Every structure is written in C-alpha cells, then in structure tokens.
CSV table of C-alpha atoms in Angstrom, one decimal:
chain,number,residue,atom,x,y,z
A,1,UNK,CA,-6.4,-41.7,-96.4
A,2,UNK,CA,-8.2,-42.8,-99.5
A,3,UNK,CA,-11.4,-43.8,-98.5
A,4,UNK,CA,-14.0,-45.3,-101.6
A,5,UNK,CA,-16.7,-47.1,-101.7
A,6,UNK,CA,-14.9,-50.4,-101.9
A,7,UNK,CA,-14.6,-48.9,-97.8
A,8,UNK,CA,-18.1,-48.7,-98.2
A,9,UNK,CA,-18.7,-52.4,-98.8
A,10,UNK,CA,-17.5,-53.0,-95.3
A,11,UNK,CA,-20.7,-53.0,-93.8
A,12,UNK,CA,-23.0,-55.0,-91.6
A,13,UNK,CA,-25.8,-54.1,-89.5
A,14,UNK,CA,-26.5,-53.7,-85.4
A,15,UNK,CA,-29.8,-54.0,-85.0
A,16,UNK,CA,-33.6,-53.7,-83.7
A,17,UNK,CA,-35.8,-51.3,-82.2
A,18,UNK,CA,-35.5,-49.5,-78.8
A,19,UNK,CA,-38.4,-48.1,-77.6
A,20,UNK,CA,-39.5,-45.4,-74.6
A,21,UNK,CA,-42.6,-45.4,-73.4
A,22,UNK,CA,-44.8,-41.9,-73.7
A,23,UNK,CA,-47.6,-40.6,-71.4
A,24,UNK,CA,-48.5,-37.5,-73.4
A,25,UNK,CA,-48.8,-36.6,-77.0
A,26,UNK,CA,-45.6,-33.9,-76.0
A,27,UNK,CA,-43.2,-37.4,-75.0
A,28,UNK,CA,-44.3,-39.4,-78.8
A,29,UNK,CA,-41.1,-39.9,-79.7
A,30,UNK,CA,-40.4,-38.7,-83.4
A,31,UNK,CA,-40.2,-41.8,-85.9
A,32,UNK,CA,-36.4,-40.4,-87.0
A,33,UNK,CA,-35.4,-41.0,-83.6
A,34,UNK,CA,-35.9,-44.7,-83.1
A,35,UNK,CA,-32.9,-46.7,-83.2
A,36,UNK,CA,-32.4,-50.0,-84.1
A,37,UNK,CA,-31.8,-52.5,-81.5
A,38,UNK,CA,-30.0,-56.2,-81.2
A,39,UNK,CA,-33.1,-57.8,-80.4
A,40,UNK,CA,-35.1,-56.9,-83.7
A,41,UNK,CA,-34.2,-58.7,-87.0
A,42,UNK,CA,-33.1,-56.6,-89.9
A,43,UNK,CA,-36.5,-56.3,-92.1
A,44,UNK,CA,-34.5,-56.1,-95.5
A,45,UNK,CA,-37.9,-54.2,-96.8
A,46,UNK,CA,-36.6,-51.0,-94.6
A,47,UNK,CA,-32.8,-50.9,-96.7
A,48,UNK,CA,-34.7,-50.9,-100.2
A,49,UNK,CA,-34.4,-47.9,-101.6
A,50,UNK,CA,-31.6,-45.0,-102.1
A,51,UNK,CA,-29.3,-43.4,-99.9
A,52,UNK,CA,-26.8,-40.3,-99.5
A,53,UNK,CA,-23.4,-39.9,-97.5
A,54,UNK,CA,-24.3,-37.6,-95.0
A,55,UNK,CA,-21.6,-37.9,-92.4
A,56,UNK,CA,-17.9,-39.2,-92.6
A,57,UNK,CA,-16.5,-39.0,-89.1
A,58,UNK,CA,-13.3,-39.2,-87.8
A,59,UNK,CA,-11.8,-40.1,-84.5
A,60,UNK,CA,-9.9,-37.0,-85.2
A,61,UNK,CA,-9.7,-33.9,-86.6
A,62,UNK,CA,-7.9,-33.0,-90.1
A,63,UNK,CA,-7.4,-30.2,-92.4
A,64,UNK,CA,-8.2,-31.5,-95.9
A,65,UNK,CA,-8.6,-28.5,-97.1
A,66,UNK,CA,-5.2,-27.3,-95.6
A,67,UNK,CA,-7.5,-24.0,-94.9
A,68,UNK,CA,-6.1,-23.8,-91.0
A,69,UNK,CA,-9.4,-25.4,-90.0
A,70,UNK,CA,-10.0,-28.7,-88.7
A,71,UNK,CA,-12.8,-31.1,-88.6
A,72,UNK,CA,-14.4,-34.4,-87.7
A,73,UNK,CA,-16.6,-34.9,-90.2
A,74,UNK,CA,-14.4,-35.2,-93.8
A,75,UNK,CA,-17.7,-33.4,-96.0
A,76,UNK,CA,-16.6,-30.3,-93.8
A,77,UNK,CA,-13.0,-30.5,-95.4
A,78,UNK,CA,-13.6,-31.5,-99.4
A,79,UNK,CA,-16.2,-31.6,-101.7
A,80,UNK,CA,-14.4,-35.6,-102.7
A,81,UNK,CA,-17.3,-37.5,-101.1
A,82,UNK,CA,-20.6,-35.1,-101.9
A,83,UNK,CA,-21.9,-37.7,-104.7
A,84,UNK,CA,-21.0,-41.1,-102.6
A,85,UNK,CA,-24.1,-42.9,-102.6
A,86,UNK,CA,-26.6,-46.6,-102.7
A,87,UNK,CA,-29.1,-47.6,-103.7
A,88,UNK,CA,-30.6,-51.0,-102.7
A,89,UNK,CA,-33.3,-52.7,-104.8
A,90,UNK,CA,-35.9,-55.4,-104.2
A,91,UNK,CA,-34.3,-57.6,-106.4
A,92,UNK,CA,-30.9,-57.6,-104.5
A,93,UNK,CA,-28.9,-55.9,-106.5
A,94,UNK,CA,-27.4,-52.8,-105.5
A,95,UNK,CA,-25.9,-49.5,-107.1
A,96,UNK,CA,-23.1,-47.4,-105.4
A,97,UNK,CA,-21.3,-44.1,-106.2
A,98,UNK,CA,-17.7,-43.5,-104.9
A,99,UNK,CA,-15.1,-41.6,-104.6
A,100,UNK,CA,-11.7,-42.2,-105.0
A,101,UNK,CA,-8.7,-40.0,-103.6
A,102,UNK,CA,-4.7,-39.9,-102.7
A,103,UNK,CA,-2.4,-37.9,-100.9
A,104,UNK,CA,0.0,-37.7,-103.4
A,105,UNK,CA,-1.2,-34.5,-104.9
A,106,UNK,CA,0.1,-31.1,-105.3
A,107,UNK,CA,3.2,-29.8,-106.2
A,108,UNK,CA,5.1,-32.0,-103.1
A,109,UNK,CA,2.9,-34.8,-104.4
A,110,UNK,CA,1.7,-34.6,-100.4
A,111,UNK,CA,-1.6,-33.1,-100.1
A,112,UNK,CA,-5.0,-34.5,-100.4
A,113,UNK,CA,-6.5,-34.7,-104.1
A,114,UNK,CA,-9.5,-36.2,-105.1
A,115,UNK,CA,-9.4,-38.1,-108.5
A,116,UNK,CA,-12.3,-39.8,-109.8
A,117,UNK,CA,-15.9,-41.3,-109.1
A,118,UNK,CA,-16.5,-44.7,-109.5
A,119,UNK,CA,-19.7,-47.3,-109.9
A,120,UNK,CA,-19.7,-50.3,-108.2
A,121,UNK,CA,-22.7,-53.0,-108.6
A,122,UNK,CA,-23.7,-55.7,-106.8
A,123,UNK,CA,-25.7,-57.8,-104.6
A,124,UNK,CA,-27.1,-57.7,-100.7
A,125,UNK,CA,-28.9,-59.8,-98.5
A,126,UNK,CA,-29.7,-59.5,-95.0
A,127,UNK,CA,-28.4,-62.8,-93.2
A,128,UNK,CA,-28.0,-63.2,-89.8
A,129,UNK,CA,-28.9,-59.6,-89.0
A,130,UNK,CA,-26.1,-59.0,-90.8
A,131,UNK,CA,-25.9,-56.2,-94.5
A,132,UNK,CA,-24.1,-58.5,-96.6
A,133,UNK,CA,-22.5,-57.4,-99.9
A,134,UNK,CA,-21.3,-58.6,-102.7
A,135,UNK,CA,-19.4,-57.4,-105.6
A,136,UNK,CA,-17.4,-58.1,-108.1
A,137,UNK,CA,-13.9,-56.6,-108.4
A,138,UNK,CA,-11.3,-56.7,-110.3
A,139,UNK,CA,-12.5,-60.3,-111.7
A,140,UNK,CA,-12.9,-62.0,-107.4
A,141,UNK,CA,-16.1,-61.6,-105.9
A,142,UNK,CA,-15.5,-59.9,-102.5
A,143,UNK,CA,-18.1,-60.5,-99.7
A,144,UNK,CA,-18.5,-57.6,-96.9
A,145,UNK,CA,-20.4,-57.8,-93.8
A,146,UNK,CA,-20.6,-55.3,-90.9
A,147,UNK,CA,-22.4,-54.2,-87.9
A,148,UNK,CA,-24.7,-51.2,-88.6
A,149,UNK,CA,-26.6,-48.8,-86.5
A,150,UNK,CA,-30.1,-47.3,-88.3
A,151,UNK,CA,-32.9,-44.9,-87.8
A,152,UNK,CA,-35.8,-44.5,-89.6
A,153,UNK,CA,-33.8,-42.4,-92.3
A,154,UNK,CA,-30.2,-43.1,-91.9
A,155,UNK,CA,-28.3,-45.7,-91.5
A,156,UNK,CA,-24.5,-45.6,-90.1
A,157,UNK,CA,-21.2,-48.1,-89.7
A,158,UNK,CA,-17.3,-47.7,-88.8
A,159,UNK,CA,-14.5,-48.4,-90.9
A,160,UNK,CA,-11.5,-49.3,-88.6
A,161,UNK,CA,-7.6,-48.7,-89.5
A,162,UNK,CA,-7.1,-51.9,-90.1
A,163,UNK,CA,-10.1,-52.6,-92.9
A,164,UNK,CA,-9.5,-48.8,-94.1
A,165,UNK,CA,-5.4,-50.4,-95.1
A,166,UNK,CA,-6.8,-52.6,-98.2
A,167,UNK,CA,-8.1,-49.3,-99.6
A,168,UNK,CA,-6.1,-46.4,-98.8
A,169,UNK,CA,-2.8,-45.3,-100.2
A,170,UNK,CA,-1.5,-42.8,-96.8
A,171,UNK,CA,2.6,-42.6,-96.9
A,172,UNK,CA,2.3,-42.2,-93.3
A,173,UNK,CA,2.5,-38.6,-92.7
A,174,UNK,CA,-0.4,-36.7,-93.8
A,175,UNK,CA,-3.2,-34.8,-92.1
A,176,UNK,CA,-5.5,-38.0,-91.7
A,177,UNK,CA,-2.7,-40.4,-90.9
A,178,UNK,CA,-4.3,-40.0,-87.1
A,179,UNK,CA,-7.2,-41.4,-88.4
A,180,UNK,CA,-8.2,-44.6,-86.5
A,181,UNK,CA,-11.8,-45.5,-87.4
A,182,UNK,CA,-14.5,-43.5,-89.7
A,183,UNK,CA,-18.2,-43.8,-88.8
A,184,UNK,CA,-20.3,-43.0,-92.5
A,185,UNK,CA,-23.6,-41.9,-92.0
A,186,UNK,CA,-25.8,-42.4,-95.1
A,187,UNK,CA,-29.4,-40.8,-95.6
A,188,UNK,CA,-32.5,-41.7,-97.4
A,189,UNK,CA,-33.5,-39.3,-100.1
C-alpha cells in the first residue's frame, strides 16, 4: 500500500476529557494519560504546534522489509515514513511532510520501495469537534475531516481500506494487501 500524507489529510477528531478520580498523590494520574473524550470540545489551542509520526499500525502484520519478520506497526518494517510530520499554526495554516511509496519496486517490479518526500500546505480549523483540513492539490481544494483520539502529547486517527484506495497504488498481491485500516499515531516534539 502507498500510504502519504494526502492519507494523512483524512483526519478528524473524537474528543474530550475522561477523567478518574484519585485519593492519594500515588493514584494522580499522569497528564500523558488523559484521553480525550466526546463530551469536551476540541480547544484548537492544544493542536498548535508540531508533531511527529510515531506509530503506523496495521490490522495486520507485514514484512516490508521482506527480512522474514513481521510487524504491526509499518516504522518497524522501513525507514519510508521516519520524516512524516505537521505542524499546525495559530494562524491556520498548516505544514506537512510525507512520504510517498509503491510496490512496484525491485527487480520483479513487486516489492515495497519508497520514492520521494513530499510538502503539503494548507489550512485547519476545528468545527464541530471535528480536525478539518484543507489543501490544495493538484489545482481542487480537497477538504478532510476525521474522528481523532488525543492525549496530552499525541494525537491518533484510522485510515480505512476504502479512503487508503484514492492514494495507494497495491496490484493486489503484496505483503500489505491484508491491510484493512491503519491507525497513525503522531507526537508532539
């Protein structure tokens, strides 16, 4: 599967806080470890800033790497997707990093390669507790929104089969042609 940060721009947010309640200073929960909830609206404020892919997992295992090992999480099986990244400013506008891959490579023109990095700009909002994005590709604006799940320091979403199909060039018979959604973690630096 080719999976770039157009993929990326498929994102929305779940959202709010949950909270446990703590009786001794040994129960605080750590700040990292508070989820956001449904029933909190998305404070834009907590987005601003720049972030780093730190997870891409599978709902199955692969060997990119064709090393005999597989592995969930895709950074365990290439180096492709070590500079994907966002940043989101104040103003609105944001800054991605991508990478961009096939699985035409080799000499049987049927293993993974990656190929390129890519900058994408654009715009975000938070509407409806919702990440909305907005870019300009290939001269159409295209609008992304997506349910996301954040901490204090990460922030995550899934990419499904379906949405992964505008973006990925897979003849059907590779190592990640299981795939059937990717969740991408991203981390604040």
């Amino acid at each position: 599967m080719k999976f770039n940060m157009r993929t990326y721009l498929s994102i929305s947010f779940f959202v709010g806080l949950i909270f446990t309640s703590c009786t001794t200073d040994s129960d605080v929960m750590n700040s990292e470890e508070l989820k956001v909830s449904n029933a909190t609206a998305i404070n834009p404020a907590d987005l601003i800033g720049s972030w780093d892919l730190s997870k891409m997992l599978a709902d199955s295992a692969v060997d990119l790497d064709k090393n005999g090992s597989s592995s969930t999480n895709l950074l365990d099986e290439t180096t492709c997707f070590n500079t994907m990244s966002i940043t989101f400013e104040e103003g609105g506008a944001f800054n991605s990093n991508n990478a961009t891959m096939t699985f035409e490579g080799g000499e049987s023109l049927d293993q993974f390669r990656c190929l390129d990095y890519r900058q994408d700009k654009g715009y975000w909002k938070v509407e409806n507790n919702e990440l909305v994005l907005m870019m300009l590709f290939d001269g159409d604006t295209i609008t992304h929104r997506k349910p996301l799940d954040m901490t204090s320091n990460t922030f995550s979403f899934d990419v499904n089969r379906l949405e992964s199909e505008q973006y990925v060039t897979d003849p059907g018979n590779t190592s990640a042609s299981n795939i059937r959604i990717l969740e991408l973690e991203y981390t604040r630096r």
